[in-house]
Short mmCIF file of C-alpha atoms in Angstrom, two decimals:
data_model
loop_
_atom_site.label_atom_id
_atom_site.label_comp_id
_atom_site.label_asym_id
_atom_site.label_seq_id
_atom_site.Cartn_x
_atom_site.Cartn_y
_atom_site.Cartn_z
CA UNK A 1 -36.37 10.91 -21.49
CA UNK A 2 -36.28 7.70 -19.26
CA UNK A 3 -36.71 9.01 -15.81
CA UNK A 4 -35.32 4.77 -14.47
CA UNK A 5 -32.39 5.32 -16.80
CA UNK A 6 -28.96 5.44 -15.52
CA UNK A 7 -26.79 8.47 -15.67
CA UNK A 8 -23.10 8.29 -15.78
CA UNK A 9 -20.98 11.23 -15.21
CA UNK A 10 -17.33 11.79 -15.51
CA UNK A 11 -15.02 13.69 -13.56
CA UNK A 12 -11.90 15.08 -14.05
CA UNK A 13 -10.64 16.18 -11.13
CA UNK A 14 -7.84 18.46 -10.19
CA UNK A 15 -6.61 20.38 -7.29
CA UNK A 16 -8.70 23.44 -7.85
CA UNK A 17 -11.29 22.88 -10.14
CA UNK A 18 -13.27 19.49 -11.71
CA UNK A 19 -14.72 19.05 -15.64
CA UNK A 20 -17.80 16.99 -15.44
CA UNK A 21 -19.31 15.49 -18.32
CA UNK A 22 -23.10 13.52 -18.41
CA UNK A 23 -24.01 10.77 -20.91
CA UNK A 24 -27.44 8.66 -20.48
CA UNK A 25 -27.37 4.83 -20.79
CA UNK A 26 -29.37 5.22 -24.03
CA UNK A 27 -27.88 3.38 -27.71
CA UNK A 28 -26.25 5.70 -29.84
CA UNK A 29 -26.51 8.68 -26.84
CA UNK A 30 -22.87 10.41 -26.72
CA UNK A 31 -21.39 12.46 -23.62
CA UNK A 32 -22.14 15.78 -23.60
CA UNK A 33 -19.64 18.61 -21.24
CA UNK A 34 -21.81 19.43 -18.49
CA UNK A 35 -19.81 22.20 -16.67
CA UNK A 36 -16.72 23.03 -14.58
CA UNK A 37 -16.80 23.34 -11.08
CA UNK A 38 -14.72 23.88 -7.94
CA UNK A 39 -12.46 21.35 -6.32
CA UNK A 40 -14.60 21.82 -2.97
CA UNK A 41 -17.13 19.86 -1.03
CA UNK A 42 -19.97 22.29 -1.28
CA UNK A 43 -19.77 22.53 -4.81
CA UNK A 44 -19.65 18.82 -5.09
CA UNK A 45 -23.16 18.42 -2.82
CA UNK A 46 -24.70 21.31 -4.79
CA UNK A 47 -23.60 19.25 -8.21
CA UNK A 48 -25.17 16.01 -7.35
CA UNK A 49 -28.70 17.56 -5.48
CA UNK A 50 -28.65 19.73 -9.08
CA UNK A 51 -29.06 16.34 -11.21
CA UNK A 52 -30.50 15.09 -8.70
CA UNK A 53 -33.65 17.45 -9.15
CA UNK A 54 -32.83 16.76 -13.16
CA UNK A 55 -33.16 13.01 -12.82
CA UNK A 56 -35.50 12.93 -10.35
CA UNK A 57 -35.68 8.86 -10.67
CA UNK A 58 -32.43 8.19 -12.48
CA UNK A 59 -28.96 6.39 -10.60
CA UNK A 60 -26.26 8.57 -10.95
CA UNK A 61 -22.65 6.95 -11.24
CA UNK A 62 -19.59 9.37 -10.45
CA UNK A 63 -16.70 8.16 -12.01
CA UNK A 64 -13.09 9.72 -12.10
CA UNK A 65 -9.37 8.56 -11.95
CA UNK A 66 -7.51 7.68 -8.72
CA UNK A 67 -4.75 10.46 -7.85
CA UNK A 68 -2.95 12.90 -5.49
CA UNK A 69 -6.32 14.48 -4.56
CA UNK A 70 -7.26 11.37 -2.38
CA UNK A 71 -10.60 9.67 -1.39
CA UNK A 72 -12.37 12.26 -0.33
CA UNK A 73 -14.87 12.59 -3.11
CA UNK A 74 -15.33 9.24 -3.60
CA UNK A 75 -16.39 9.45 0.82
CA UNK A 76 -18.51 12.52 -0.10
CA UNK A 77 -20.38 10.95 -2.78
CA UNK A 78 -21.29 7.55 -1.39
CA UNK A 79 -22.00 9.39 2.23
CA UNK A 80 -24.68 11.48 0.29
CA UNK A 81 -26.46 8.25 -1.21
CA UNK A 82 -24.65 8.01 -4.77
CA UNK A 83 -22.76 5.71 -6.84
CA UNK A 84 -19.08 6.41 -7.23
CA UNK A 85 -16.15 4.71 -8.51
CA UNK A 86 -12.05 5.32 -9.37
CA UNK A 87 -10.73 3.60 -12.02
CA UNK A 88 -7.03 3.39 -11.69
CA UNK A 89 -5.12 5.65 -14.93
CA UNK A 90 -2.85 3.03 -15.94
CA UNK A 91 -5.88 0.55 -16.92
CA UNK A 92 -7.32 3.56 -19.26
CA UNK A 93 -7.42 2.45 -22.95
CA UNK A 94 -6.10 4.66 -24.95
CA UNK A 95 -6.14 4.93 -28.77
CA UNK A 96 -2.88 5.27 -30.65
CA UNK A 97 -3.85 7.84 -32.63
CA UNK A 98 -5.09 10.06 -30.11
CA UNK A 99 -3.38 12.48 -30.02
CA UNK A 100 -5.57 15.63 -28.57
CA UNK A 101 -6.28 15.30 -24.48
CA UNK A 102 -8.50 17.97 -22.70
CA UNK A 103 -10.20 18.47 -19.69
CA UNK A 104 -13.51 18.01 -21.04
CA UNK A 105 -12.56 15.07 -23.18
CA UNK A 106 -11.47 12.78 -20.70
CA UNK A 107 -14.28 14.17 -18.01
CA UNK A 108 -16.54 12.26 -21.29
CA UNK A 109 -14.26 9.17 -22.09
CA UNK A 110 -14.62 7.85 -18.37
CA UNK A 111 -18.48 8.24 -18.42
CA UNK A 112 -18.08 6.11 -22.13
CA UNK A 113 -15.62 3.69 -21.32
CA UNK A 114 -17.50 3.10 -18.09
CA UNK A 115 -20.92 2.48 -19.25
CA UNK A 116 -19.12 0.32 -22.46
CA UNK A 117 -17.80 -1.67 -19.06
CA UNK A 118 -14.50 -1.50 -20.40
CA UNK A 119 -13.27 0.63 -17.06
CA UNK A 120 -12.91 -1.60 -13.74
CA UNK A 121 -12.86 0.15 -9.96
CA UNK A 122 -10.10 0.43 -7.67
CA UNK A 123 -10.31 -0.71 -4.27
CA UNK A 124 -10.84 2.12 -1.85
CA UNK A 125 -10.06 2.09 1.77
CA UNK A 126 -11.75 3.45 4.76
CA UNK A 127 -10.49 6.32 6.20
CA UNK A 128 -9.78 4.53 9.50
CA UNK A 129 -7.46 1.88 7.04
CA UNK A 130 -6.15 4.97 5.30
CA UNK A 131 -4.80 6.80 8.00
CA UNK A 132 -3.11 3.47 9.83
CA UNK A 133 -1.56 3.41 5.93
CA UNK A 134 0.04 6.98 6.18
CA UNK A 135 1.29 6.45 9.44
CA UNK A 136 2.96 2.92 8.46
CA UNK A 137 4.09 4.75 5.24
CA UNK A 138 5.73 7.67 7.67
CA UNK A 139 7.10 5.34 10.09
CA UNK A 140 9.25 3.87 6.60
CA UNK A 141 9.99 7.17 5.25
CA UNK A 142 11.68 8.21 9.30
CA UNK A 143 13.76 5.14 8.95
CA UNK A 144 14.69 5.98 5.19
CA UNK A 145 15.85 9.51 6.55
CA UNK A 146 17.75 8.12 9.59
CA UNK A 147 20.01 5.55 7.30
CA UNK A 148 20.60 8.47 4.55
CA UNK A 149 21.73 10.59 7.63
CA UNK A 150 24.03 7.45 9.10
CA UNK A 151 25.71 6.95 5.43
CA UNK A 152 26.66 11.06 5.20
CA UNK A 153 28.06 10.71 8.55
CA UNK A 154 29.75 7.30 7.57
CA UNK A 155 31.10 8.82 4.70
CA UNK A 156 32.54 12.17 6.29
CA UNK A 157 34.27 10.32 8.61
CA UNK A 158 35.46 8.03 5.94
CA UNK A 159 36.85 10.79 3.82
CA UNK A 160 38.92 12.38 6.89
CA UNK A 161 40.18 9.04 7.71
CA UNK A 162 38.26 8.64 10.91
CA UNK A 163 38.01 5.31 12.13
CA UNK A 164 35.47 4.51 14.58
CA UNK A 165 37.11 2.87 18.34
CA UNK A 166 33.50 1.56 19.29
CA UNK A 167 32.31 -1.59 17.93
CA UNK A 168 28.58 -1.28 18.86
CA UNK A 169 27.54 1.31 15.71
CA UNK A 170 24.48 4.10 16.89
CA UNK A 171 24.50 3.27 20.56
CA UNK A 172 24.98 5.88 22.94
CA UNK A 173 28.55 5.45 23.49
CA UNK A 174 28.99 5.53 19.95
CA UNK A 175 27.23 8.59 20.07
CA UNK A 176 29.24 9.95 22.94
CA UNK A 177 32.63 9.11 20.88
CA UNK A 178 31.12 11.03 17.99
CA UNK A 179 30.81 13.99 20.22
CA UNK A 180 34.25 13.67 21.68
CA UNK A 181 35.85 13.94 18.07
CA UNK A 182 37.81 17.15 17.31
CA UNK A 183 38.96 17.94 13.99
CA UNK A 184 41.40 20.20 12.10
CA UNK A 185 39.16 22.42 11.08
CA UNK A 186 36.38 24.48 12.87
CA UNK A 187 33.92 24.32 10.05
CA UNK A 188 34.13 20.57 9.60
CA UNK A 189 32.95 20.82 13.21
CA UNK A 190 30.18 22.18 12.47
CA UNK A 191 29.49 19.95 9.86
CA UNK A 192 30.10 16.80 12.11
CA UNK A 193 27.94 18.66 14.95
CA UNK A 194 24.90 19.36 12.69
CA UNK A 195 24.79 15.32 11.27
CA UNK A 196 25.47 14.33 14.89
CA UNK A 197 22.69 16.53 15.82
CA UNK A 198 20.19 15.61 13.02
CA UNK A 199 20.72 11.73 13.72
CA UNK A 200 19.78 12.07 17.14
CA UNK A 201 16.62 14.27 15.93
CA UNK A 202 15.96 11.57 13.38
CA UNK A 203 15.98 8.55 16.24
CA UNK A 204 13.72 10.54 18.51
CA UNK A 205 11.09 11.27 15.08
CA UNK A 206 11.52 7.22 14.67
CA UNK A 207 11.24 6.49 18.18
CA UNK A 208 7.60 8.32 18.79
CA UNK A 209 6.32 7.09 15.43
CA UNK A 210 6.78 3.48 16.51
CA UNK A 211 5.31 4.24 19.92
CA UNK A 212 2.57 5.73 17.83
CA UNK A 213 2.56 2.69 15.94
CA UNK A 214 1.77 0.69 17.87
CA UNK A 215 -0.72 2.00 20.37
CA UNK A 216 -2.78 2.83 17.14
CA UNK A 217 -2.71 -1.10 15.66
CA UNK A 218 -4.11 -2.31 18.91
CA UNK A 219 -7.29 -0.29 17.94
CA UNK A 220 -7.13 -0.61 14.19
CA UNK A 221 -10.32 -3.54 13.36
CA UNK A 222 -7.69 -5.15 11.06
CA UNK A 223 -5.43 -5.87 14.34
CA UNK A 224 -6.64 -9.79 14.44
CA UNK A 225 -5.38 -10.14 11.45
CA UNK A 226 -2.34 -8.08 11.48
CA UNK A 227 -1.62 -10.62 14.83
CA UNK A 228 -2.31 -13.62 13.22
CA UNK A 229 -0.06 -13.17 10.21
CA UNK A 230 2.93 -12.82 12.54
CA UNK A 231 2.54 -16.33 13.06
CA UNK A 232 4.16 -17.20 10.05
CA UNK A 233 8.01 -16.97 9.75
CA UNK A 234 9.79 -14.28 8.75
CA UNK A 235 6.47 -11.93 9.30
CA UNK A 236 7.14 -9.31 12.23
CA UNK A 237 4.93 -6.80 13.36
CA UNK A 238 5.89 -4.63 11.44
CA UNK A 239 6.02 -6.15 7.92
CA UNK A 240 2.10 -7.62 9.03
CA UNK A 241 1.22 -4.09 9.92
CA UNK A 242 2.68 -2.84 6.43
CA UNK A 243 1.38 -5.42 4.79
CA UNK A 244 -2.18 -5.02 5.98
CA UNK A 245 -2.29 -1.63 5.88
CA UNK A 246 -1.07 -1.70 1.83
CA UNK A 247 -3.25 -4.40 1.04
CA UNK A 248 -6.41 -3.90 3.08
CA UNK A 249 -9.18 -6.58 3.45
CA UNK A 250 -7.93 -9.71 1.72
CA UNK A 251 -11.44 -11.10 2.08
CA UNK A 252 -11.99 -9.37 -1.24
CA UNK A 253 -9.78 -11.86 -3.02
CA UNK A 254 -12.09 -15.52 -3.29
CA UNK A 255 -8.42 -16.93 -4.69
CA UNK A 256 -4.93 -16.75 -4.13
CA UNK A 257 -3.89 -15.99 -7.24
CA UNK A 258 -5.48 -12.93 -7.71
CA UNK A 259 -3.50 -11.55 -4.68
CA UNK A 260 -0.08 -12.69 -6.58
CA UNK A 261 -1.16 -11.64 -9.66
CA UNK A 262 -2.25 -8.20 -7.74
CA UNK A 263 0.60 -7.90 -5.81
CA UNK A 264 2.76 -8.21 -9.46
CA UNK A 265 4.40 -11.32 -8.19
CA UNK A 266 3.34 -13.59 -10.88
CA UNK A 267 5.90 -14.22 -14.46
CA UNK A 268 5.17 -12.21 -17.29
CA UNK A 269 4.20 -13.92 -20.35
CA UNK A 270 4.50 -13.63 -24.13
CA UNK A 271 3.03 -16.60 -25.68
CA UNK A 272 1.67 -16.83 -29.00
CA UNK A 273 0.75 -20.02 -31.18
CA UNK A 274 2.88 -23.27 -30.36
CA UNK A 275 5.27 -20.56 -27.76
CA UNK A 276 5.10 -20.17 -24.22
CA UNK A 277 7.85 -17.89 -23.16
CA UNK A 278 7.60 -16.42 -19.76
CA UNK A 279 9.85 -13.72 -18.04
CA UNK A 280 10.77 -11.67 -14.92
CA UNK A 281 7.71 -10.84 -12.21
CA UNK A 282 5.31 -8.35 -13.54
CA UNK A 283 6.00 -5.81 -10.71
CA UNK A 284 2.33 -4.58 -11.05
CA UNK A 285 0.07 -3.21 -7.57
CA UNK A 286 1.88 -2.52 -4.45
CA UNK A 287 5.80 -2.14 -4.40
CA UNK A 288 5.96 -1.54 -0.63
CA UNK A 289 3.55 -4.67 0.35
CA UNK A 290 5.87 -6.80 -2.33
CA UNK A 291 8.55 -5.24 -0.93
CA UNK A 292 7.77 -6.22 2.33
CA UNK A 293 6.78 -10.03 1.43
CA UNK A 294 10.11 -10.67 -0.67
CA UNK A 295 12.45 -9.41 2.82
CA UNK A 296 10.11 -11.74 4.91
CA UNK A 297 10.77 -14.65 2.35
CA UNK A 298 14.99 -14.29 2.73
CA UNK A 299 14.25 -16.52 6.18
CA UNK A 300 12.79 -19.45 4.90
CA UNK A 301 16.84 -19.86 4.04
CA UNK A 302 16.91 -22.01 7.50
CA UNK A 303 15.50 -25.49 8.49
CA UNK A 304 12.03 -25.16 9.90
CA UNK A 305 12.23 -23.89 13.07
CA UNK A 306 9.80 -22.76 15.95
CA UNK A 307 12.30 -20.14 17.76
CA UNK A 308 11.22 -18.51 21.17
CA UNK A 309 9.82 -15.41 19.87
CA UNK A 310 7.85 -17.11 16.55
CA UNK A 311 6.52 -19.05 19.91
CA UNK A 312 5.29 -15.78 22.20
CA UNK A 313 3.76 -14.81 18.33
CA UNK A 314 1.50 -17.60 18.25
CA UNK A 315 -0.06 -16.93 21.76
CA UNK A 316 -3.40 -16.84 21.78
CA UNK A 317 -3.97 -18.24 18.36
CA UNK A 318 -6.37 -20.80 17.07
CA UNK A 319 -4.54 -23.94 16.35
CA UNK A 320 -6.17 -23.38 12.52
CA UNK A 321 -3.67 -20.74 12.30
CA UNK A 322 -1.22 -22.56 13.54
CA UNK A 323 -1.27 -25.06 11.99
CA UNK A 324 -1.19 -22.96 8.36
CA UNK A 325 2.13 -21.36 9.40
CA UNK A 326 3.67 -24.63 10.11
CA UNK A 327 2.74 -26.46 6.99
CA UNK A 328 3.75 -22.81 4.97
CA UNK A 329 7.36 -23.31 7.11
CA UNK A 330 7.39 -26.90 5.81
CA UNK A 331 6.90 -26.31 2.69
CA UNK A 332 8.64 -22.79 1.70
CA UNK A 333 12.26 -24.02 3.58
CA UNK A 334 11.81 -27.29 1.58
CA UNK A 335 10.96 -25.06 -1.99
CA UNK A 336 13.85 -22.98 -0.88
CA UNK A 337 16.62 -25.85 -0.64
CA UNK A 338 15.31 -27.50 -3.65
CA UNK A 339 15.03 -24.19 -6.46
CA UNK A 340 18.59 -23.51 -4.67
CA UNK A 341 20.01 -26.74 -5.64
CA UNK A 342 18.38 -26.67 -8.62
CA UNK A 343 21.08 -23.96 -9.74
CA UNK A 344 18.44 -21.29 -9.74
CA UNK A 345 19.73 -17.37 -8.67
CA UNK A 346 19.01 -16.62 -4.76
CA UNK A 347 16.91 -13.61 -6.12
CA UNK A 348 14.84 -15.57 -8.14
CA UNK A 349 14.17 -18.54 -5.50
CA UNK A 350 13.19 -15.77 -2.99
CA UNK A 351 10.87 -13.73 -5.87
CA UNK A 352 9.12 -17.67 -5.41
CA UNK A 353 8.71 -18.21 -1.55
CA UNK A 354 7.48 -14.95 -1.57
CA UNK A 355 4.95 -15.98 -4.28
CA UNK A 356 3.64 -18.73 -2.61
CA UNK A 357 3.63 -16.91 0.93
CA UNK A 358 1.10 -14.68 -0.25
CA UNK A 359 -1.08 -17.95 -0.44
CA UNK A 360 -0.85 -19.09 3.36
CA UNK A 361 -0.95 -15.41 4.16
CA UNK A 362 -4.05 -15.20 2.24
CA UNK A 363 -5.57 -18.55 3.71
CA UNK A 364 -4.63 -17.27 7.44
CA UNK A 365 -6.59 -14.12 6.70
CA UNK A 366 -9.83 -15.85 5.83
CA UNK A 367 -9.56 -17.67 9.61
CA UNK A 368 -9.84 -14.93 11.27
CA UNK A 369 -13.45 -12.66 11.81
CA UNK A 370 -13.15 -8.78 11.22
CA UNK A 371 -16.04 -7.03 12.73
CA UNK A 372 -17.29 -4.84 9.89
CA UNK A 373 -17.56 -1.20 9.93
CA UNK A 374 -21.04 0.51 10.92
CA UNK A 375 -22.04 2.91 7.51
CA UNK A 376 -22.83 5.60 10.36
CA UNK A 377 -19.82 5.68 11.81
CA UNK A 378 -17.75 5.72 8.04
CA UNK A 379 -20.28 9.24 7.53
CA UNK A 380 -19.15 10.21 10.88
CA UNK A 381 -15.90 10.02 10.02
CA UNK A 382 -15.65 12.02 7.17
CA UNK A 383 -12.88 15.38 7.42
CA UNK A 384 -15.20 18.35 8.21
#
């Protein structure tokens, strides 16, 4: 046995229990089922000092797929000293005959496709970037609750042939003149009480997550560059925050295009011989952060513009930055008013903008200096 060798071990993990499988980077060696263990941090140190002792001078290379189950290993792993990556299960190739899928086999066919280097690793976040993440993500999912709540109401009161007498819609005399309404029937004033009553529950949950919001972003180490982003048009704090937060350090990207092509902005394409034919957006990566960027890209509609409150954004900023958003304005409203006159469908020429704001977005990002994160303190934050 080569005690330098490197050994790669796959894990299939689930919620109470994880299949590991070891194969040496030897020619011809195959992956043999190690054992079965339990989903828990204890049993994942006593796992790695246990080949540890086996390999005494070998690297050992945790792999497993990205899912529900989190980070957490992947934290564990590298915080002990050890090599660990997630592969994302979409970018597993898979045989079409194969037709037989256990535990143990796919523990072994991510320690083979990784050592054939046919496997590549997801990005992983710090915990720090994860949980500014989940609360941007909750923060969406409040306001997704309080417009489902709005449309039942909307909709009762459309079925009874209520018609609202206040123009201003959600305001508290709005709210007052839903509490004043009496209907024909006792239980359909219950019903109207308990949506009343959950809407104003639902505002208040919104309410303290943005407070929470943003008192958190002014501490997060990504907050330079969530601020300089807003400089651009159409880029609030809260699509920068979300946007940030989805995407993490952009620094990671050396080109543009890799951030379109990640964010599943670029065409699909089907070419073969003396055809080119190229189709809708590839929709790959982050929904939410492409989301985000194609609503921010609907404003570029307008001449270029510095309003009053794009102004009090740029406070503070380096004229570099500046300078980016202006020639991105420039150039996006022109690109809008041309694909638009071109003929081409609003949804489309938007799909584009958005496309090429990921570029300035991109090119702001690299202007700005992120202090990097101290490896103690990403141990000491590790969930106890």
């Amino acid at each position: 046995m080569n005690n330098d060798s490197t050994i790669f071990i796959g894990l299939d993990t689930h919620k109470s229990f994880t299949q590991v499988a070891l194969l040496k980077d030897k020619r011809g060696e195959a992956p043999s089922s190690y054992s079965r263990i339990q989903s828990t941090k204890s049993a994942f140190i006593k796992l790695s000092q246990t080949l540890q002792s086996q390999f005494p001078k070998a690297t050992l290379n945790f792999i497993y797929e990205a899912g529900p189950c989190g980070y957490w290993i992947y934290r564990l792993l590298t915080s002990i000293g050890h090599q660990c990556y997630i592969v994302a299960p979409s970018l597993i190739p898979k045989a079409p005959g194969d037709k037989i899928k256990t535990d143990k086999r796919d523990a072994a066919k991510l320690a083979r496709l990784f050592r054939a280097d046919e496997l590549n690793a997801i990005y992983v976040p710090e915990a720090e970037d994860e949980a500014i993440r989940d609360l941007s993500r909750a923060r969406e999912t409040a306001m997704k609750d309080l417009k489902d709540a709005k449309f039942q109401l909307k909709g009762f009161l459309l079925r009874n042939n209520i018609t609202a007498t206040v123009k201003d819609n959600w305001s508290k005399k709005h709210l007052r003149w839903l509490t004043e309404l009496v209907l024909p029937h006792h239980s359909q004033q219950i019903v109207l009480q308990e949506m009343i009553q959950i809407i104003s529950e639902r505002m208040q949950r919104l309410q303290r997550l943005d407070n929470e919001l943003l008192y958190q972003v002014k501490n997060w180490r990504y907050y330079p560059v969530v601020k300089a982003i807003q400089a651009m048009r159409g880029v609030r704090l809260l699509v920068a925050l979300g946007t940030i937060a989805e995407l993490g350090d952009l620094r990671r990207f050396d080109h543009p295009r890799k951030l379109m092509s990640y964010l599943g902005l670029v065409p699909s394409e089907h070419s073969s011989g003396q055809k080119r034919r190229q189709g809708s957006i590839t929709k790959c990566g982050n929904k939410r952060a492409r989301r985000l960027l194609v609503e921010s890209a609907h404003t570029y509609k307008h001449k270029p513009n510095i309003s009053a409150e794009l102004q009090i954004r740029q406070e503070d900023l380096s004229k570099e930055i500046i300078d980016i958003a202006w020639q991105a304005q420039l150039r996006l409203c022109r690109r809008y008013q041309r694909l638009m006159f071109l003929g081409k469908h609003r949804s489309v020429v938007v799909t584009a903008i958005a496309r090429e704001m990921v570029a300035f977005i991109w090119a702001i990002a690299r202007e700005v200096v992120i202090i990097p994160i101290d490896p103690r303190q990403r141990i000491s934050r590790l969930p106890v």
